[in-house]
Structure formats: structure tokens, C-alpha cells
Short mmCIF file of C-alpha atoms and ligand atoms in Angstrom, two decimals:
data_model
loop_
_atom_site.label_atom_id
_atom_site.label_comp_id
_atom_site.label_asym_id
_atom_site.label_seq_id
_atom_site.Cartn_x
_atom_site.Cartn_y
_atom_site.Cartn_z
CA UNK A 1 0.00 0.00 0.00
CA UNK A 2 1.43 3.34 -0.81
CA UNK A 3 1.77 5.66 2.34
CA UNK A 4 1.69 9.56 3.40
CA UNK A 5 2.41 11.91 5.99
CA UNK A 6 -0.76 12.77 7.93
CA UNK A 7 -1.74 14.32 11.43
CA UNK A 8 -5.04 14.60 12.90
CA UNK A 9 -4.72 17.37 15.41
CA UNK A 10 -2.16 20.39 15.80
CA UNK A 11 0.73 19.87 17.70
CA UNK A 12 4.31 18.80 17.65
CA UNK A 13 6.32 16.41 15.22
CA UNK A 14 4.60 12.79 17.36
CA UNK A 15 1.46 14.08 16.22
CA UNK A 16 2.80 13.19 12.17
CA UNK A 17 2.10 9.25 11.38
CA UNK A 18 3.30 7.73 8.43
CA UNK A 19 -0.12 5.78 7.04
CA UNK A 20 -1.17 3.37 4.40
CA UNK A 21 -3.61 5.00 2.10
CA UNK A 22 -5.29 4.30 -1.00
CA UNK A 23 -3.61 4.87 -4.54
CA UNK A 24 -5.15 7.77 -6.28
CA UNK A 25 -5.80 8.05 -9.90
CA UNK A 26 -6.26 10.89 -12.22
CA UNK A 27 -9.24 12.12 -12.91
CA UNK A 28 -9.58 14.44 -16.28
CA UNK A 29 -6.98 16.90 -16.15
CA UNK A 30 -4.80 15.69 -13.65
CA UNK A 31 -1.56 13.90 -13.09
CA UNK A 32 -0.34 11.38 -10.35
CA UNK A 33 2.83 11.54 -9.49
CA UNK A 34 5.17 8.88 -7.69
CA UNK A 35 6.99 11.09 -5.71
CA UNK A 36 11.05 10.58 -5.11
CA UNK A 37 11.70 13.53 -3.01
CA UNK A 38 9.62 16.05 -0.83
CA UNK A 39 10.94 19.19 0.34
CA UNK A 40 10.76 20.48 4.28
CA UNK A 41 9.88 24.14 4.85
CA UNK A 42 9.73 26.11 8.05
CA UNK A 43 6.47 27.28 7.12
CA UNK A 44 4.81 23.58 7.26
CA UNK A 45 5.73 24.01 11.04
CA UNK A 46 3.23 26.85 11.55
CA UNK A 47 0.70 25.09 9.85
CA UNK A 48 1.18 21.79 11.48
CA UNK A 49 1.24 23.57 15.39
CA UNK A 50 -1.88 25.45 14.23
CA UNK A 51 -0.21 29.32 13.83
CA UNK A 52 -2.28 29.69 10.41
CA UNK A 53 -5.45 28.00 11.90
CA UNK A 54 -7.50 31.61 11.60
CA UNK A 55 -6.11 32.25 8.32
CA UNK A 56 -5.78 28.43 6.83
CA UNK A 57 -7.08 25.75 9.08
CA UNK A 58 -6.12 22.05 8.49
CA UNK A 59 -8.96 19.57 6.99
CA UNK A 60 -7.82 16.73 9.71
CA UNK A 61 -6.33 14.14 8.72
CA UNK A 62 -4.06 16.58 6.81
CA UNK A 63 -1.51 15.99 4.74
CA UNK A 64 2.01 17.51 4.65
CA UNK A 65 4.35 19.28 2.59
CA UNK A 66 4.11 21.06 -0.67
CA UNK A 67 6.92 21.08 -3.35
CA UNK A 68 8.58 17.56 -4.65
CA UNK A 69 10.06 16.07 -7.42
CA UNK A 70 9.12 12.60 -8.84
CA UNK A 71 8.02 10.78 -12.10
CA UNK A 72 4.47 10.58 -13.66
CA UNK A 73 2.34 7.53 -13.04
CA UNK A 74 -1.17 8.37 -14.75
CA UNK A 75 -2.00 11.00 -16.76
CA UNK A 76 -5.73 11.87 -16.88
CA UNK A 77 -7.97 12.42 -19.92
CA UNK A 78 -7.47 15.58 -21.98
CA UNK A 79 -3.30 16.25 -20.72
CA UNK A 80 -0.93 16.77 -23.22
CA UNK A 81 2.74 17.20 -22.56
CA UNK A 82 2.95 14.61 -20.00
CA UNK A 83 3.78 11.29 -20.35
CA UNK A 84 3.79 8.17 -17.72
CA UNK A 85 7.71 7.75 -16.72
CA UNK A 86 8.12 11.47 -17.39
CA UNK A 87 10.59 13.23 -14.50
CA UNK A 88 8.77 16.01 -13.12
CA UNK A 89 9.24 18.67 -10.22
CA UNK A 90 5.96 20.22 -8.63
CA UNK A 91 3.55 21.77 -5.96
CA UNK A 92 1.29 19.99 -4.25
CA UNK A 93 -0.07 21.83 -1.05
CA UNK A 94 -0.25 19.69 2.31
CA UNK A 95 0.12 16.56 0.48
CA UNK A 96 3.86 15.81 -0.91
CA UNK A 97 5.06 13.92 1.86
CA UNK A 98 3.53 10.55 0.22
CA UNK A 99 4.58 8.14 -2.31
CA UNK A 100 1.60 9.49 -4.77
CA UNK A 101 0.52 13.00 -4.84
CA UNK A 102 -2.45 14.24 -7.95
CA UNK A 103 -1.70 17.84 -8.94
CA UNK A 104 -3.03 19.36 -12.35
CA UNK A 105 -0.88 20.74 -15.16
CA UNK A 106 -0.85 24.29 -13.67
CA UNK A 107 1.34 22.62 -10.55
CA UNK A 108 3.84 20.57 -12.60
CA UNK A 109 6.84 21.36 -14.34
CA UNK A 110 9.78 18.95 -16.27
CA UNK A 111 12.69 17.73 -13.68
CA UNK A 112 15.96 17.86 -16.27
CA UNK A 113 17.70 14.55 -15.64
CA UNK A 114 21.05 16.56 -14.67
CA UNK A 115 19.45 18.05 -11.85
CA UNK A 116 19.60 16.13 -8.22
CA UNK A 117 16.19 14.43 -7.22
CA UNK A 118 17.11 16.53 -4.23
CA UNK A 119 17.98 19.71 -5.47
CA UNK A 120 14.50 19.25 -8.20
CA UNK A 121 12.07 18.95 -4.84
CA UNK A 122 12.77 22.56 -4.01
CA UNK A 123 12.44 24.12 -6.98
CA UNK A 124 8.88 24.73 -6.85
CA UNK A 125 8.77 26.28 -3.29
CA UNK A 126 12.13 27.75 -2.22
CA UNK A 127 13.51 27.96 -5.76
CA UNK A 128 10.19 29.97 -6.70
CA UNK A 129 10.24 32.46 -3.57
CA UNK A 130 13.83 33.17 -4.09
CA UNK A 131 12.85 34.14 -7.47
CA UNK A 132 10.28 36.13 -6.57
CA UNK A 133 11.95 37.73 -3.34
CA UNK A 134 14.80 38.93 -6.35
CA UNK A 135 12.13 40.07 -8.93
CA UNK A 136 10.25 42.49 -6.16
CA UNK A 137 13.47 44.09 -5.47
CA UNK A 138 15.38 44.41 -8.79
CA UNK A 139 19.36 43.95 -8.01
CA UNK A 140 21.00 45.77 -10.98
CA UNK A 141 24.48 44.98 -11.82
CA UNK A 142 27.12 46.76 -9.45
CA UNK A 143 24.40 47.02 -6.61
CA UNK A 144 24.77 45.92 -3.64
CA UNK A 145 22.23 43.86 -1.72
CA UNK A 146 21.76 42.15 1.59
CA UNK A 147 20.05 38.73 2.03
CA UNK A 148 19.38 37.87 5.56
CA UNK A 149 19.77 34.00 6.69
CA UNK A 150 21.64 33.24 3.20
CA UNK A 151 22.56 29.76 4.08
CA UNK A 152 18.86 29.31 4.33
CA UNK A 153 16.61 27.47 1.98
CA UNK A 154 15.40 30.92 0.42
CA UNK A 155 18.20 32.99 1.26
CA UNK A 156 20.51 30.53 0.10
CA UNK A 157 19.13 30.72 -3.81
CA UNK A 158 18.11 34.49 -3.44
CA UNK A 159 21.84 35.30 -3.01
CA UNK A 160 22.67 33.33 -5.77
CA UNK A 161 20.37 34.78 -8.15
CA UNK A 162 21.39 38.28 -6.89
CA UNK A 163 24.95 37.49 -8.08
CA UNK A 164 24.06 35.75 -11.35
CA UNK A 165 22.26 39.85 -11.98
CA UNK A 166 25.49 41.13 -11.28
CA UNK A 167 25.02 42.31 -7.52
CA UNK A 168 27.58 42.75 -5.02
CA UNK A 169 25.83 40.40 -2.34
CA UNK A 170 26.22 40.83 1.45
CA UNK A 171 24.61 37.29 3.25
CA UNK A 172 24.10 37.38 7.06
CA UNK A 173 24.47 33.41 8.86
CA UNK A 174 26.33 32.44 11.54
CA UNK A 175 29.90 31.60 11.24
CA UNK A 176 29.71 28.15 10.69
CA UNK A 177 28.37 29.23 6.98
CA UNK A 178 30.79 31.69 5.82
CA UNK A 179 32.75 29.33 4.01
CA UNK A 180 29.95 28.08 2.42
CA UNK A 181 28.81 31.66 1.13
CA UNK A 182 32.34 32.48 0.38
CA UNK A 183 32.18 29.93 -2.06
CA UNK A 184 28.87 30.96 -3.56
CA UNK A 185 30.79 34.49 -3.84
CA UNK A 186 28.85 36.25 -1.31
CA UNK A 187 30.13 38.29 1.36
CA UNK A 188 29.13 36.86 4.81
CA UNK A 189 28.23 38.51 8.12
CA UNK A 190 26.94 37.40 11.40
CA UNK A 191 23.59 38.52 12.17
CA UNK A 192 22.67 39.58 15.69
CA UNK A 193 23.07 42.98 17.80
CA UNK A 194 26.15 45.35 15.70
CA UNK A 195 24.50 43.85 12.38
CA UNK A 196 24.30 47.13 10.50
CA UNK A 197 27.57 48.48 11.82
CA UNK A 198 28.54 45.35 10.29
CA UNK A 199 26.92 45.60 7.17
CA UNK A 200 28.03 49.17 6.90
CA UNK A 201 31.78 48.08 6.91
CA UNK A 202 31.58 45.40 4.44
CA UNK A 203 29.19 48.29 1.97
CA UNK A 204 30.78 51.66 2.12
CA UNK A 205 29.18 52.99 -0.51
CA UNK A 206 25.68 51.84 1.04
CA UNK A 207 22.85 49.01 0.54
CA UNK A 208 20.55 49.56 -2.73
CA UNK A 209 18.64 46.57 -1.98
CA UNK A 210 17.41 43.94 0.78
CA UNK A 211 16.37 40.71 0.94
CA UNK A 212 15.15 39.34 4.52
CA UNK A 213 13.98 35.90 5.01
CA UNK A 214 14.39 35.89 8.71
CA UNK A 215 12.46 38.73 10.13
CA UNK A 216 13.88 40.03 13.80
CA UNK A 217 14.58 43.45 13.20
CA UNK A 218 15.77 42.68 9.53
CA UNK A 219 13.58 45.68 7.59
CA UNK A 220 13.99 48.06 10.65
CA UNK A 221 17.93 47.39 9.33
CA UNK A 222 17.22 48.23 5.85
CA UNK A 223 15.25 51.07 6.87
CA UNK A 224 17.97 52.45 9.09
CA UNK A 225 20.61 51.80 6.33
CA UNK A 226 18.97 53.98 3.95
CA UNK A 227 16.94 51.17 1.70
CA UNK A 228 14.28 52.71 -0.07
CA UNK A 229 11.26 50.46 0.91
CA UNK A 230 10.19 49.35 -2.69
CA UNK A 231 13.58 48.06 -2.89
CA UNK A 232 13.52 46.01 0.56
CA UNK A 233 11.36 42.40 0.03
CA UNK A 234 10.17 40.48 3.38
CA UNK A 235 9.08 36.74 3.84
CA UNK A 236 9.29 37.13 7.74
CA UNK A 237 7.97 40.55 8.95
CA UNK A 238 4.22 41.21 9.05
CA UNK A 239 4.56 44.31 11.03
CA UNK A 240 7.14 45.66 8.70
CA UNK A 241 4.82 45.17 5.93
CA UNK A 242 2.80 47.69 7.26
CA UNK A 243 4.42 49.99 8.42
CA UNK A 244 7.14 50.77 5.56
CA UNK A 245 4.88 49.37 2.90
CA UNK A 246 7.89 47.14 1.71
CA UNK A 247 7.40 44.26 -0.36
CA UNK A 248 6.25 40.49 0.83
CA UNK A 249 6.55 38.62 -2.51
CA UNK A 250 6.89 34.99 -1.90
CA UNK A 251 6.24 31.34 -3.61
CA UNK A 252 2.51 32.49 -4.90
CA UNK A 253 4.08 34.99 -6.74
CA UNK A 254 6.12 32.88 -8.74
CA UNK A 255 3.79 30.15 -8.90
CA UNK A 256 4.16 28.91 -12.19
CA UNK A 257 5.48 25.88 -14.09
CA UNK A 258 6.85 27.56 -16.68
CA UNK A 259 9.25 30.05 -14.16
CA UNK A 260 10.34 26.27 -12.24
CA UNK A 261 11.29 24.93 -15.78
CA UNK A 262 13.83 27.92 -16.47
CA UNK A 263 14.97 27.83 -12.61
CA UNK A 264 15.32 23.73 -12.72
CA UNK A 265 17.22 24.29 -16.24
CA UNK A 266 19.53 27.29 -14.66
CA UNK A 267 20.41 24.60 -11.35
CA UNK A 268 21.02 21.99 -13.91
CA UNK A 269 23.40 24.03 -15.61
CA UNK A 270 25.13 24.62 -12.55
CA UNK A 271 24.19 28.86 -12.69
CA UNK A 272 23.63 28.22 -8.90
CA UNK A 273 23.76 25.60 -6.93
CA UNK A 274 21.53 24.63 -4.32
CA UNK A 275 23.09 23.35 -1.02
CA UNK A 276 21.45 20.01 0.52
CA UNK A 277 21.90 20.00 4.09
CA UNK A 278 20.28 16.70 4.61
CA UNK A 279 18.43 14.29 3.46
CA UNK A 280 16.11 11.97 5.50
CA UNK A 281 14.03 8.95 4.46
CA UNK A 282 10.01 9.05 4.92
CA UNK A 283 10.25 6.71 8.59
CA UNK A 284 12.30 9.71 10.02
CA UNK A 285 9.61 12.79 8.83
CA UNK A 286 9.25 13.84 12.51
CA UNK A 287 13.19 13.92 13.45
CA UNK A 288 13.48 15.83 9.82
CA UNK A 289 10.94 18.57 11.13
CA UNK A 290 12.74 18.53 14.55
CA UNK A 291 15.59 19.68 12.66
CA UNK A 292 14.56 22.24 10.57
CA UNK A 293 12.69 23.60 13.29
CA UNK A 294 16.26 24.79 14.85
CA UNK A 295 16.10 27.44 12.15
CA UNK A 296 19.64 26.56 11.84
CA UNK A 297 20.93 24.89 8.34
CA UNK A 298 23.25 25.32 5.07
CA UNK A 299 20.76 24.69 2.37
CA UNK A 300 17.60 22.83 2.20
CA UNK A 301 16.70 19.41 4.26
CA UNK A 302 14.70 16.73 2.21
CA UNK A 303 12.97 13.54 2.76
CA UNK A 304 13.91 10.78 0.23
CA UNK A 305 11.14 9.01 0.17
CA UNK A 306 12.09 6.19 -3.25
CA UNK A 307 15.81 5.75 -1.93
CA UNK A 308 18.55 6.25 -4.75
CA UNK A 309 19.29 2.42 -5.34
CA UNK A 310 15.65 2.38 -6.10
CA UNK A 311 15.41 5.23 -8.54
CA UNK A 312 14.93 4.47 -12.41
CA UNK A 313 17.50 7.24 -13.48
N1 LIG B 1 5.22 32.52 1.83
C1 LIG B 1 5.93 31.66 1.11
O1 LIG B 1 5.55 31.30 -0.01
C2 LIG B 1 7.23 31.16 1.66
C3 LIG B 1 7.93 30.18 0.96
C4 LIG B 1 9.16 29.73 1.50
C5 LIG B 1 9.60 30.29 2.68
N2 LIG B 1 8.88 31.23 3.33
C6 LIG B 1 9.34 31.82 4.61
O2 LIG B 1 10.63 32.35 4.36
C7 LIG B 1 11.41 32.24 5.54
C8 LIG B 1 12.72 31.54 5.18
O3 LIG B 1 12.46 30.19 4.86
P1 LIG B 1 13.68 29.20 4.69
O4 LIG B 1 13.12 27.92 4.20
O5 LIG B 1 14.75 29.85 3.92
O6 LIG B 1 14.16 29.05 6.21
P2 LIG B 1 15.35 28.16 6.79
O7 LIG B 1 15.96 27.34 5.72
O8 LIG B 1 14.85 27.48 8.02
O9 LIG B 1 16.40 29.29 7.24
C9 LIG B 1 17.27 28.99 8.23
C10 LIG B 1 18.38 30.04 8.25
O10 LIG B 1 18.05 31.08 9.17
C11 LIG B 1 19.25 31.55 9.74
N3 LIG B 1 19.04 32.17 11.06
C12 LIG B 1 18.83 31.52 12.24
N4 LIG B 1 18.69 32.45 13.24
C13 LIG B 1 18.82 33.68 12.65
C14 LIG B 1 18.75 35.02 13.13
N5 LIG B 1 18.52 35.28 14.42
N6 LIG B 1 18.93 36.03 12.24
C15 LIG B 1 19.16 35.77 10.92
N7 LIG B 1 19.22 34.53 10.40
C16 LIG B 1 19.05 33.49 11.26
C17 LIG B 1 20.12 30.34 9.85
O11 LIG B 1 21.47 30.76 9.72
P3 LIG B 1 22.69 29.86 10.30
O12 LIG B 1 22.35 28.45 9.95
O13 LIG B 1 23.86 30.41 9.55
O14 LIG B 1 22.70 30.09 11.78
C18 LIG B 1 19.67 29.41 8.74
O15 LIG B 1 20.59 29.31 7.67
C19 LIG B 1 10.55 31.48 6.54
O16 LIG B 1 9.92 32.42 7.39
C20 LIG B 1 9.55 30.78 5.69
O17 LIG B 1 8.35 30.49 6.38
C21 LIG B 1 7.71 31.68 2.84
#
């Protein structure tokens, strides 16, 4: 029987079970997926807990995760440009962790075969927000531009794409990271208390733009530094949304196949590269949320859930 991630009630990582459930096949329109490898995102964490239960409650028992990479099993009446064996990448909300997932065509892009299963999971949800994140806030070649938490799943891909426009990029992590960012030819700095003295003597000339996928005082920062606010972008900082009026764009913003299949091609080519931390198989979902919960990581975390000796390549 295949299985998924489901909980029935908020709360920690024991309330996630790993299930049997039925196989599900496409209806007109639609495309089932076996899925190889589901991304883990901080903001599954909120959702899980119950955070977002106002805004977007769970339908108990829920499912979990979003984006994922994997190869087509069914393709429903009337799809064209899909084909059973196909390697795909995708977006399936609260249902990725599984080892079938149905999405339509408007959630489903082509996985190139030189990109990781690993790396093609995140495309669709980190991948996109970076993209988005850089598009709100324009970095022009010879800017300069700060990217809070850049070893992050977002930040990490936001710096890159900052650089591949030509920007002078500044990424705040802790020190263990700097090497890592180094490499990726950004310019690290450790965030806490002193960060925009710090900032300031890495940029004398001053900060165009800002990226902050952390929040904690991040746009207050920018602000101080002299960032215009259409040019500061925030995935972390309700308040700061309203008062400065800077930008939130995030994954819905970029949601669209078309946008994955040029950032899956770019990662393939190796224009950026995109940092797994870890990688966990489906039995260890909860310890793989413990984990990212930390808020502390170089790159994304993944669940493997058809191991590699297992894979048809
Ligand atoms: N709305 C959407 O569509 C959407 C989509 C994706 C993400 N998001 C949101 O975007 C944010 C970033 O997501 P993510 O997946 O990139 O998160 P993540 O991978 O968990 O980011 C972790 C990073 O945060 C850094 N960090 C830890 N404490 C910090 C601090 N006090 N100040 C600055 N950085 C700190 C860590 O740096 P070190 O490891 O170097 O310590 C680590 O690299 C989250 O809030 C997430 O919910 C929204």
C-alpha cells in the first residue's frame, strides 16, 4: 500500500504518522505523481502547530508538505505534454510527503535529468520564492544587496540569483556558513546585535537593496541603512509590511510551471547551486521537522522518500 504523511490534530512532530492509504488516480486533467523527493519548509511548522489555523485551518487528517520532485504515473484524460515515466518537479499543497501525490498541469513542471532528485524537490517552493523575493526588489548589476539567513533554503538561492544579476551580495548566517557563502561568492556577516555596523563596513558605498527571510529586526535594518522600501522584500515581517509598505513577494508569486522549468534548467546548468543539508528517508519525517525547526541549516533538508538504489535514473 502506498503511504503519506498525515496528522489529525495540531501539535508537535509525534502528532505526524506515516499511514497506508489508498492509490489515487487521475481524474480528467490531472496527473499522479510517484513522488522521489519532498521538500521540508519552516512554514509547514506553523501550519502543522496550528499558527495559520485563523487564516488556513487544516482539513484533519491533513496531509504535509508542498513542493517535490518525482516521475508521472497516470496521466488523466485531456493532458498533453505529459507522459507516464516522465521526470517532473511540482507543488502539491499539504500533500507531498507521500509516495503518490495528484496535482493538475498548472502545478507541474519537467525535472531535467542533470538536476539532483534533491535539489528538483525545491524548486517549486524555495527555488520559486527566491525568485520572486529577487524580482520584487530588482538587483541591478554593481548594486549591492543584503540577504538575511543566506545559508537558508530561500536565502541561500536568493543570493545566488542576486549574483548571477550582477550584484555585489552581502549574506548574514552564523559563522559556521561563511565558508559556504564564500564559495557561492557572497560576502558573509553574522547577524545579531552590531548587524548594521557590520553591514556598513563590508558596503561603504551603502545598501541599494534587501532581501530578509528571517524577520527580527531585519527591515527596521534596511530602513535604518537607507533602503528605499520598494527596494527592501520580506518573507518574515508582518509588522514591517505595514508599516514601511515594503514588499512580501513569496512562492505564490512565482507560482508557475513555466518560471520552475527555467529555474530547474539554470540549477542543472550549474548557474547556482543549491546546497542540501540533509536528506532523510520518509520513517524519520518527525526527526526531519525537529531539525529544521532549529532554524539553523546550510541549504535545504529533504525527505527521500524512493531511496537512490531504487530510482529508475
Ligand atoms: N510565503 C511563502 O511562499 C514562503 C515560501 C518559502 C519560505 N517562506 C518563509 O521564508 C522564511 C525563510 O524560509 P527558509 O526555508 O529559507 O528558512 P530556513 O531554511 O529554516 O532558514 C534557516 C536560516 O536562518 C538563519 N538564522 C537563524 N537564526 C537567525 C537570526 N537570528 N537572524 C538571521 N538569520 C538566522 C540560519 O542561519 P545559520 O544556519 O547560519 O545560523 C539558517 O541558515 C521562513 O519564514 C519561511 O516560512 C515563505
Amino acid at each position: 500500500m502506498p503511504r503519506a504523511v498525515k496528522f489529525w490534530k495540531y501539535g508537535g512532530p509525534e502528532v505526524l504518522q506515516l499511514v497506508e492509504v489508498e492509490r489515487p488516480h487521475a481524474a480528467p486533467g490531472t496527473v499522479v505523481v510517484e513522488v522521489v523527493t519532498a521538500a521540508l519548509n519552516p512554514g509547514e511548522i506553523g501550519i502543522r502547530v496550528g499558527h495559520f489555523d485563523a487564516m488556513w485551518p487544516a482539513t484533519f487528517p491533513e496531509g504535509q508538505g508542498n513542493d517535490f520532485a518525482g516521475y508521472v504515473a497516470e496521466v488523466g484524460e485531456g493532458v498533453e505534454g505529459f507522459a507516464i515515466g516522465d521526470q517532473v518537479l511540482g507543488f502539491a499543497p499539504r500533500a507531498a510527503q507521500a509516495n503518490f501525490v495528484v496535482v493538475g498541469t498548472d502545478a507541474l513542471a519537467p525535472k531535467p535529468s542533470a538536476l539532483s532528485w534533491e535539489a528538483a524537490a525545491t524548486i517549486a517552493g524555495v527555488g520559486a520564492t527566491a525568485w520572486a523575493a529577487i524580482e520584487a526588489v530588482r538587483p541591478g548589476p554593481r548594486e549591492t544587496v543584503v540577504v538575511s539567513a543566506a545559508a537558508g533554503g530561500v536565502g541561500v538561492i536568493a543570493a545566488q540569483l542576486a549574483r548571477l544579476r550582477g550584484a555585489h551580495v552581502i549574506g548574514t548566517a552564523s559563522e559556521g556558513n561563511f565558508a559556504l557563502l564564500r564559495s557561492l561568492g557572497v560576502t558573509p556577516v553574522r547577524y545579531g546585535r552590531g548587524l548594521a555596523d557590520r553591514i556598513s563596513a563590508v558596503a561603504p558605498s551603502g545598501v541599494d537593496a534587501y532581501i530578509d527571510t528571517f524577520g527580527a529586526g531585519n527591515v527596521d535594518i534596511a530602513i535604518g541603512l537607507g533602503v528605499r522600501p520598494d527596494r527592501i522584500n520580506t518573507l518574515a515581517d508582518g509588522a514591517a509590511i505595514l508599516e514601511y509598505g515594503v514588499h512580501s513577494d513569496a512562492q505564490e508569486e512565482a507560482a508557475s510551471p513555466a518560471l520552475w522549468a527555467t529555474l530547474a534548467g539554470m540549477a542543472a546548468e550549474g548557474q547556482f547551486h543549491i546546497p542540501i543539508a540533509q536528506v532523510y528517508p520518509l520513517e524519520e519525517v518527525r526527526q526531519a521537522y525537529r531539525d529544521v525547526a532549529t532554524r539553523h541549516t546550510s541549504g535545504k533538508r529533504v525527505l527521500s522518500i524512493i531511496a537512490p538504489g531504487e530510482r529508475r535514473e
